PDB file of C-alpha atoms and ligand atoms in Angstrom:
ATOM      1  CA  MET A   1      84.523 112.228 113.860  1.00 50.00           C
ATOM      2  CA  SER A   2      86.821 109.798 112.336  1.00 49.00           C
ATOM      3  CA  LYS A   3      87.054 108.423 108.886  1.00 50.00           C
ATOM      4  CA  PHE A   4      88.564 105.176 107.822  1.00 53.00           C
ATOM      5  CA  GLN A   5      89.788 104.386 104.377  1.00 50.00           C
ATOM      6  CA  ILE A   6      90.469 100.875 103.223  1.00 43.00           C
ATOM      7  CA  GLY A   7      92.837 100.681 100.289  1.00 39.00           C
ATOM      8  CA  LYS A   8      91.319 103.741  98.784  1.00 40.00           C
ATOM      9  CA  ASP A   9      93.579 105.799  96.571  1.00 37.00           C
ATOM     10  CA  ILE A  10      92.834 109.305  97.684  1.00 37.00           C
ATOM     11  CA  SER A  11      95.351 110.795  95.278  1.00 35.00           C
ATOM     12  CA  ASN A  12      92.587 111.122  92.649  1.00 34.00           C
ATOM     13  CA  LYS A  13      90.969 113.940  94.524  1.00 37.00           C
ATOM     14  CA  GLN A  14      94.057 115.514  95.911  1.00 41.00           C
ATOM     15  CA  THR A  15      95.047 119.072  95.455  1.00 47.00           C
ATOM     16  CA  LEU A  16      98.510 118.141  96.646  1.00 55.00           C
ATOM     17  CA  ALA A  17     100.549 115.366  95.151  1.00 55.00           C
ATOM     18  CA  LEU A  18     101.784 112.859  97.661  1.00 55.00           C
ATOM     19  CA  PRO A  19     105.400 111.918  97.145  1.00 52.00           C
ATOM     20  CA  ILE A  20     105.688 108.404  95.781  1.00 47.00           C
ATOM     21  CA  ARG A  21     108.497 106.506  97.363  1.00 50.00           C
ATOM     22  CA  GLN A  22     109.238 102.831  97.227  1.00 47.00           C
ATOM     23  CA  SER A  23     109.399 102.555 100.992  1.00 46.00           C
ATOM     24  CA  THR A  24     105.901 104.043 101.235  1.00 48.00           C
ATOM     25  CA  TYR A  25     104.271 100.898  99.915  1.00 54.00           C
ATOM     26  CA  ARG A  26     106.331  98.265 101.619  1.00 56.00           C
ATOM     27  CA  GLN A  27     104.413  95.661 103.572  1.00 79.00           C
ATOM     28  CA  ILE A  28     104.824  96.227 107.270  1.00 90.00           C
ATOM     29  CA  ILE A  29     106.369  93.502 109.337  1.00 94.00           C
ATOM     30  CA  PHE A  30     105.573  93.659 113.043  1.00 96.00           C
ATOM     31  CA  PRO A  31     107.026  94.571 115.501  1.00 97.00           C
ATOM     32  CA  CYS A  32     107.667  97.862 113.749  1.00 97.00           C
ATOM     33  CA  HIS A  33     108.925 101.392 114.237  1.00 98.00           C
ATOM     34  CA  LEU A  34     106.261 103.970 115.098  1.00 98.00           C
ATOM     35  CA  GLY A  35     106.796 107.691 114.717  1.00 98.00           C
ATOM     36  CA  ILE A  36     104.564 110.323 116.306  1.00 97.00           C
ATOM     37  CA  ILE A  37     105.060 113.700 114.681  1.00 96.00           C
ATOM     38  CA  SER A  38     103.666 116.866 116.227  1.00 94.00           C
ATOM     39  CA  ILE A  39     102.656 119.367 113.574  1.00 95.00           C
ATOM     40  CA  GLY A  40     101.803 122.831 114.841  1.00 91.00           C
ATOM     41  CA  ASN A  41     101.258 123.742 118.459  1.00 86.00           C
ATOM     42  CA  VAL A  42     100.887 120.488 120.371  1.00 85.00           C
ATOM     43  CA  SER A  43     101.666 120.067 124.051  1.00 81.00           C
ATOM     44  CA  THR A  44     104.466 117.550 124.462  1.00 82.00           C
ATOM     45  CA  SER A  45     103.906 117.016 128.177  1.00 84.00           C
ATOM     46  CA  MET A  46     101.585 114.079 127.534  1.00 89.00           C
ATOM     47  CA  LEU A  47     103.906 112.150 125.214  1.00 90.00           C
ATOM     48  CA  ASN A  48     105.273 109.833 127.898  1.00 92.00           C
ATOM     49  CA  LYS A  49     101.760 108.920 128.945  1.00 95.00           C
ATOM     50  CA  LEU A  50     100.828 108.421 125.318  1.00 96.00           C
ATOM     51  CA  ARG A  51     103.724 105.972 124.998  1.00 96.00           C
ATOM     52  CA  PHE A  52     102.436 104.133 128.080  1.00 96.00           C
ATOM     53  CA  HIS A  53      98.909 103.816 126.648  1.00 97.00           C
ATOM     54  CA  LEU A  54     100.216 102.719 123.239  1.00 98.00           C
ATOM     55  CA  ASP A  55     102.255  99.997 124.946  1.00 97.00           C
ATOM     56  CA  GLN A  56      99.166  98.949 126.898  1.00 97.00           C
ATOM     57  CA  ALA A  57      96.967  98.762 123.795  1.00 97.00           C
ATOM     58  CA  PHE A  58      99.432  97.239 121.340  1.00 97.00           C
ATOM     59  CA  ASP A  59     101.843  95.487 123.680  1.00 93.00           C
ATOM     60  CA  SER A  60     104.994  94.562 121.758  1.00 95.00           C
ATOM     61  CA  PHE A  61     103.839  95.675 118.307  1.00 98.00           C
ATOM     62  CA  PHE A  62     106.375  98.518 118.284  1.00 98.00           C
ATOM     63  CA  PHE A  63     110.048  97.898 118.896  1.00 97.00           C
ATOM     64  CA  ASP A  64     110.437 101.649 119.126  1.00 97.00           C
ATOM     65  CA  ILE A  65     108.143 104.658 119.462  1.00 97.00           C
ATOM     66  CA  GLN A  66     109.821 107.905 118.521  1.00 97.00           C
ATOM     67  CA  PHE A  67     108.448 111.416 118.953  1.00 96.00           C
ATOM     68  CA  ILE A  68     109.357 114.157 116.519  1.00 94.00           C
ATOM     69  CA  GLU A  69     108.511 117.631 117.729  1.00 86.00           C
ATOM     70  CA  ASP A  70     108.256 121.137 116.372  1.00 67.00           C
ATOM     71  CA  THR A  71     107.283 120.474 112.808  1.00 80.00           C
ATOM     72  CA  ASN A  72     105.335 123.422 111.541  1.00 85.00           C
ATOM     73  CA  LEU A  73     103.405 123.855 108.361  1.00 87.00           C
ATOM     74  CA  HIS A  74     105.565 125.903 106.029  1.00 86.00           C
ATOM     75  CA  PRO A  75     103.976 129.377 105.554  1.00 87.00           C
ATOM     76  CA  ASP A  76     103.714 128.687 101.784  1.00 88.00           C
ATOM     77  CA  MET A  77     101.847 125.480 102.550  1.00 89.00           C
ATOM     78  CA  PHE A  78      99.508 126.846 105.215  1.00 92.00           C
ATOM     79  CA  GLU A  79      96.983 128.409 102.839  1.00 92.00           C
ATOM     80  CA  LEU A  80      97.043 125.611 100.294  1.00 92.00           C
ATOM     81  CA  GLY A  81      93.702 123.795 100.089  1.00 94.00           C
ATOM     82  CA  VAL A  82      92.284 125.376 103.270  1.00 95.00           C
ATOM     83  CA  LYS A  83      88.526 125.589 103.813  1.00 94.00           C
ATOM     84  CA  GLU A  84      86.888 128.327 105.835  1.00 93.00           C
ATOM     85  CA  GLU A  85      83.976 126.941 107.855  1.00 91.00           C
ATOM     86  CA  TYR A  86      81.900 127.494 110.973  1.00 87.00           C
ATOM     87  CA  ASN A  87      82.733 125.049 113.705  1.00 81.00           C
ATOM     88  CA  LEU A  88      79.337 123.482 114.368  1.00 68.00           C
ATOM     89  CA  LEU A  89      80.674 120.969 116.871  1.00 63.00           C
ATOM     90  CA  ASN A  90      81.451 123.590 119.470  1.00 64.00           C
ATOM     91  CA  LYS A  91      78.892 126.136 118.231  1.00 66.00           C
ATOM     92  CA  SER A  92      81.527 128.759 117.585  1.00 65.00           C
ATOM     93  CA  SER A  93      80.206 131.774 115.717  1.00 71.00           C
ATOM     94  CA  GLU A  94      83.542 132.374 114.087  1.00 81.00           C
ATOM     95  CA  LYS A  95      84.772 130.749 110.954  1.00 89.00           C
ATOM     96  CA  VAL A  96      88.012 128.822 111.167  1.00 91.00           C
ATOM     97  CA  LEU A  97      90.480 127.596 108.589  1.00 94.00           C
ATOM     98  CA  LEU A  98      90.511 123.834 108.124  1.00 96.00           C
ATOM     99  CA  GLN A  99      93.458 121.987 106.653  1.00 97.00           C
ATOM    100  CA  PRO A 100      93.045 119.040 104.247  1.00 97.00           C
ATOM    101  CA  THR A 101      94.271 115.717 105.650  1.00 97.00           C
ATOM    102  CA  ASN A 102      96.479 114.979 102.637  1.00 95.00           C
ATOM    103  CA  LYS A 103      98.638 117.978 103.510  1.00 95.00           C
ATOM    104  CA  PHE A 104      99.533 116.185 106.742  1.00 96.00           C
ATOM    105  CA  TYR A 105      99.995 112.850 104.996  1.00 96.00           C
ATOM    106  CA  GLU A 106     102.592 114.493 102.784  1.00 94.00           C
ATOM    107  CA  ILE A 107     104.547 115.735 105.825  1.00 94.00           C
ATOM    108  CA  ILE A 108     104.181 112.407 107.652  1.00 96.00           C
ATOM    109  CA  VAL A 109     105.273 110.358 104.628  1.00 95.00           C
ATOM    110  CA  ASP A 110     108.374 112.582 104.380  1.00 94.00           C
ATOM    111  CA  LYS A 111     109.163 112.038 108.070  1.00 95.00           C
ATOM    112  CA  LYS A 112     108.566 108.303 107.728  1.00 96.00           C
ATOM    113  CA  PHE A 113     111.194 108.222 105.010  1.00 95.00           C
ATOM    114  CA  GLU A 114     113.628 110.471 106.907  1.00 95.00           C
ATOM    115  CA  TYR A 115     113.430 108.547 110.195  1.00 97.00           C
ATOM    116  CA  ASN A 116     112.690 105.104 108.814  1.00 96.00           C
ATOM    117  CA  PHE A 117     109.312 104.813 110.509  1.00 97.00           C
ATOM    118  CA  ASP A 118     106.978 102.032 109.410  1.00 97.00           C
ATOM    119  CA  ILE A 119     103.911 103.842 110.721  1.00 98.00           C
ATOM    120  CA  GLY A 120     103.676 107.615 111.073  1.00 97.00           C
ATOM    121  CA  VAL A 121     101.035 109.410 113.113  1.00 98.00           C
ATOM    122  CA  GLY A 122     100.701 113.177 113.044  1.00 97.00           C
ATOM    123  CA  LEU A 123      99.329 115.164 115.958  1.00 96.00           C
ATOM    124  CA  THR A 124      98.117 118.662 115.222  1.00 96.00           C
ATOM    125  CA  ASN A 125      96.182 121.421 116.951  1.00 93.00           C
ATOM    126  CA  LEU A 126      94.877 122.597 113.582  1.00 95.00           C
ATOM    127  CA  PRO A 127      91.316 121.744 112.513  1.00 95.00           C
ATOM    128  CA  ILE A 128      91.182 119.248 109.641  1.00 96.00           C
ATOM    129  CA  TYR A 129      88.840 118.049 106.895  1.00 96.00           C
ATOM    130  CA  SER A 130      89.077 114.898 104.838  1.00 97.00           C
ATOM    131  CA  SER A 131      90.716 115.438 101.473  1.00 95.00           C
ATOM    132  CA  SER A 132      88.976 112.333 100.125  1.00 94.00           C
ATOM    133  CA  ASN A 133      85.531 113.564 101.182  1.00 93.00           C
ATOM    134  CA  GLU A 134      85.384 117.307 101.608  1.00 90.00           C
ATOM    135  CA  ASN A 135      82.063 117.095 103.471  1.00 90.00           C
ATOM    136  CA  LEU A 136      83.813 115.509 106.443  1.00 93.00           C
ATOM    137  CA  LEU A 137      84.808 118.548 108.458  1.00 92.00           C
ATOM    138  CA  PHE A 138      86.462 118.921 111.866  1.00 92.00           C
ATOM    139  CA  LEU A 139      87.618 115.324 111.982  1.00 95.00           C
ATOM    140  CA  PHE A 140      89.147 113.998 115.175  1.00 96.00           C
ATOM    141  CA  GLY A 141      91.363 111.835 113.058  1.00 97.00           C
ATOM    142  CA  GLU A 142      91.825 109.922 109.834  1.00 97.00           C
ATOM    143  CA  ALA A 143      93.934 106.925 108.877  1.00 97.00           C
ATOM    144  CA  HIS A 144      95.396 106.175 105.468  1.00 95.00           C
ATOM    145  CA  ILE A 145      96.129 102.466 105.052  1.00 92.00           C
ATOM    146  CA  LYS A 146      98.064 102.722 101.821  1.00 92.00           C
ATOM    147  CA  TYR A 147     100.529 105.235 103.204  1.00 93.00           C
ATOM    148  CA  MET A 148     100.458 103.663 106.685  1.00 96.00           C
ATOM    149  CA  CYS A 149      99.944 106.992 108.308  1.00 97.00           C
ATOM    150  CA  ALA A 150      97.270 108.820 110.274  1.00 98.00           C
ATOM    151  CA  ILE A 151      96.526 112.270 111.552  1.00 98.00           C
ATOM    152  CA  VAL A 152      94.820 113.235 114.813  1.00 97.00           C
ATOM    153  CA  SER A 153      93.605 116.772 115.387  1.00 96.00           C
ATOM    154  CA  THR A 154      93.265 118.043 118.940  1.00 93.00           C
ATOM    155  CA  HIS A 155      91.215 121.033 117.772  1.00 91.00           C
ATOM    156  CA  ASN A 156      87.766 119.622 118.478  1.00 89.00           C
ATOM    157  CA  LEU A 157      88.866 117.459 121.387  1.00 91.00           C
ATOM    158  CA  ILE A 158      88.613 120.596 123.503  1.00 84.00           C
ATOM    159  CA  ASP A 159      85.028 121.468 124.360  1.00 69.00           C
ATOM    160  CA  LEU A 160      84.997 125.254 124.386  1.00 61.00           C
ATOM    161  CA  PHE A 161      81.432 125.508 125.644  1.00 59.00           C
ATOM    162  CA  ASN A 162      81.619 123.128 128.539  1.00 63.00           C
ATOM    163  CA  PRO A 163      84.100 124.301 131.193  1.00 59.00           C
ATOM    164  CA  GLU A 164      83.822 120.979 132.974  1.00 61.00           C
ATOM    165  CA  ASN A 165      85.289 119.353 129.903  1.00 57.00           C
ATOM    166  CA  HIS A 166      88.207 121.719 129.869  1.00 66.00           C
ATOM    167  CA  LYS A 167      90.309 119.727 132.286  1.00 81.00           C
ATOM    168  CA  LEU A 168      93.655 118.866 130.761  1.00 84.00           C
ATOM    169  CA  LYS A 169      93.553 115.241 131.889  1.00 88.00           C
ATOM    170  CA  LYS A 170      90.242 114.740 130.142  1.00 90.00           C
ATOM    171  CA  ILE A 171      91.504 116.302 126.923  1.00 91.00           C
ATOM    172  CA  GLU A 172      94.693 114.244 127.042  1.00 93.00           C
ATOM    173  CA  ARG A 173      92.702 111.053 127.495  1.00 95.00           C
ATOM    174  CA  ARG A 174      90.692 111.886 124.369  1.00 95.00           C
ATOM    175  CA  ILE A 175      93.943 112.354 122.474  1.00 96.00           C
ATOM    176  CA  TYR A 176      95.265 108.957 123.652  1.00 97.00           C
ATOM    177  CA  LYS A 177      92.028 107.286 122.584  1.00 98.00           C
ATOM    178  CA  GLU A 178      92.023 108.867 119.148  1.00 98.00           C
ATOM    179  CA  VAL A 179      95.689 108.050 118.507  1.00 98.00           C
ATOM    180  CA  ILE A 180      95.082 104.423 119.555  1.00 98.00           C
ATOM    181  CA  HIS A 181      91.929 104.361 117.402  1.00 98.00           C
ATOM    182  CA  GLU A 182      93.729 105.503 114.245  1.00 98.00           C
ATOM    183  CA  ILE A 183      96.697 103.185 114.814  1.00 98.00           C
ATOM    184  CA  GLY A 184      94.135 100.417 115.396  1.00 97.00           C
ATOM    185  CA  HIS A 185      92.800 101.020 111.873  1.00 97.00           C
ATOM    186  CA  LEU A 186      96.323 100.746 110.476  1.00 96.00           C
ATOM    187  CA  ILE A 187      97.365  97.598 112.346  1.00 96.00           C
ATOM    188  CA  LEU A 188      94.070  95.691 112.319  1.00 95.00           C
ATOM    189  CA  ASP A 189      93.214  96.822 108.785  1.00 91.00           C
ATOM    190  CA  CYS A 190      89.567  97.000 109.792  1.00 88.00           C
ATOM    191  CA  GLY A 191      86.710  99.456 110.147  1.00 91.00           C
ATOM    192  CA  HIS A 192      84.823 100.474 113.265  1.00 97.00           C
ATOM    193  CA  CYS A 193      83.865  98.194 116.117  1.00 97.00           C
ATOM    194  CA  LEU A 194      80.258  98.109 117.333  1.00 97.00           C
ATOM    195  CA  ASN A 195      81.174  97.460 120.964  1.00 98.00           C
ATOM    196  CA  ASP A 196      80.188 100.580 122.948  1.00 97.00           C
ATOM    197  CA  TYR A 197      83.298 100.521 125.115  1.00 97.00           C
ATOM    198  CA  CYS A 198      85.862  99.589 122.508  1.00 98.00           C
ATOM    199  CA  VAL A 199      88.371 102.239 121.524  1.00 98.00           C
ATOM    200  CA  MET A 200      87.711 101.240 117.891  1.00 98.00           C
ATOM    201  CA  ARG A 201      84.127 102.439 118.088  1.00 98.00           C
ATOM    202  CA  PHE A 202      83.341 105.433 115.875  1.00 97.00           C
ATOM    203  CA  SER A 203      82.826 108.650 117.854  1.00 96.00           C
ATOM    204  CA  LYS A 204      80.837 111.457 116.341  1.00 92.00           C
ATOM    205  CA  ASN A 205      81.454 113.871 119.219  1.00 92.00           C
ATOM    206  CA  ILE A 206      83.614 114.219 122.316  1.00 91.00           C
ATOM    207  CA  LYS A 207      80.850 112.860 124.528  1.00 92.00           C
ATOM    208  CA  GLU A 208      81.120 109.598 122.623  1.00 96.00           C
ATOM    209  CA  ILE A 209      84.902 109.646 122.935  1.00 97.00           C
ATOM    210  CA  ASP A 210      84.562 110.134 126.694  1.00 95.00           C
ATOM    211  CA  SER A 211      82.098 107.280 127.028  1.00 96.00           C
ATOM    212  CA  LYS A 212      84.237 104.687 125.254  1.00 98.00           C
ATOM    213  CA  SER A 213      87.226 103.109 126.955  1.00 98.00           C
ATOM    214  CA  ILE A 214      90.869 103.433 126.007  1.00 98.00           C
ATOM    215  CA  TYR A 215      91.068  99.666 125.416  1.00 97.00           C
ATOM    216  CA  LEU A 216      90.412  97.293 122.568  1.00 98.00           C
ATOM    217  CA  CYS A 217      87.490  94.942 123.186  1.00 98.00           C
ATOM    218  CA  GLU A 218      88.028  91.166 123.223  1.00 98.00           C
ATOM    219  CA  LYS A 219      87.032  90.857 119.559  1.00 97.00           C
ATOM    220  CA  CYS A 220      89.526  93.513 118.476  1.00 98.00           C
ATOM    221  CA  LYS A 221      92.209  91.999 120.732  1.00 97.00           C
ATOM    222  CA  LEU A 222      91.656  88.720 118.920  1.00 97.00           C
ATOM    223  CA  LYS A 223      92.243  90.485 115.595  1.00 97.00           C
ATOM    224  CA  LEU A 224      95.438  91.920 117.048  1.00 97.00           C
ATOM    225  CA  GLU A 225      96.543  88.437 118.083  1.00 97.00           C
ATOM    226  CA  LYS A 226      95.925  87.196 114.534  1.00 96.00           C
ATOM    227  CA  VAL A 227      98.235  89.910 113.187  1.00 96.00           C
ATOM    228  CA  ARG A 228     100.776  88.835 115.804  1.00 96.00           C
ATOM    229  CA  GLU A 229     100.486  85.188 114.727  1.00 96.00           C
ATOM    230  CA  ARG A 230     100.930  86.116 111.063  1.00 95.00           C
ATOM    231  CA  ASN A 231     104.105  87.965 112.017  1.00 96.00           C
ATOM    232  CA  ASN A 232     105.432  85.243 114.314  1.00 95.00           C
ATOM    233  CA  PHE A 233     106.189  87.218 117.407  1.00 94.00           C
TER     234      PHE A 233
HETATM  235 ZN1  LIG B 301      87.821 105.350 112.891  1.00 54.78          ZN
HETATM  236 ZN1  LIG B 302      86.333  96.289 119.397  1.00 54.78          ZN
END
């Protein structure tokens, strides 16, 4: 499940205040600097392949892609705003603690400032819910246009009840798709694509993620080219 927000100020409903920094609102000029920040326990073995797929999807849109590892939620922050819910997507009988997306945005915005990233994407193993719509639980990812950041959760990309789906390569491919999908929202400034095979299609479960490709469709590629033209590169 993925949620897209266009120019929506989610701070109204936030339990956490996002830091307001001048650089946060600056208009992005492409090519730009992308930062991928792992928050929690995320395998870093796939990062090189992720870089490859990002280059494939967005070509020369990033002059640099930097990975920041080992960022953990501060123990004081962990409990803040958490929701305890049953995970209906993988039929788990146990309740799990879900983290609000704005908690990650706060960390990512900080890292963006620290490392001078134009776009920041967080990768976490923790389950997440949308802080702008608390009914959206166990999201695969969410993008925030205003803050030019996104979060992808690997939690529900692992199908616990289907051993066939447990293969690492399959899980990694889902992660690549979801990261590309969220960055697609940020760069193209658009919603979901209706093309069944486009990576920008909305996926409500992992089966739908598996059935879509890792690529942008021709229509979405055209949008990407328009952004390129506007930025003269
Ligand atoms: Zn989406
Ligand atoms: Zn498309």
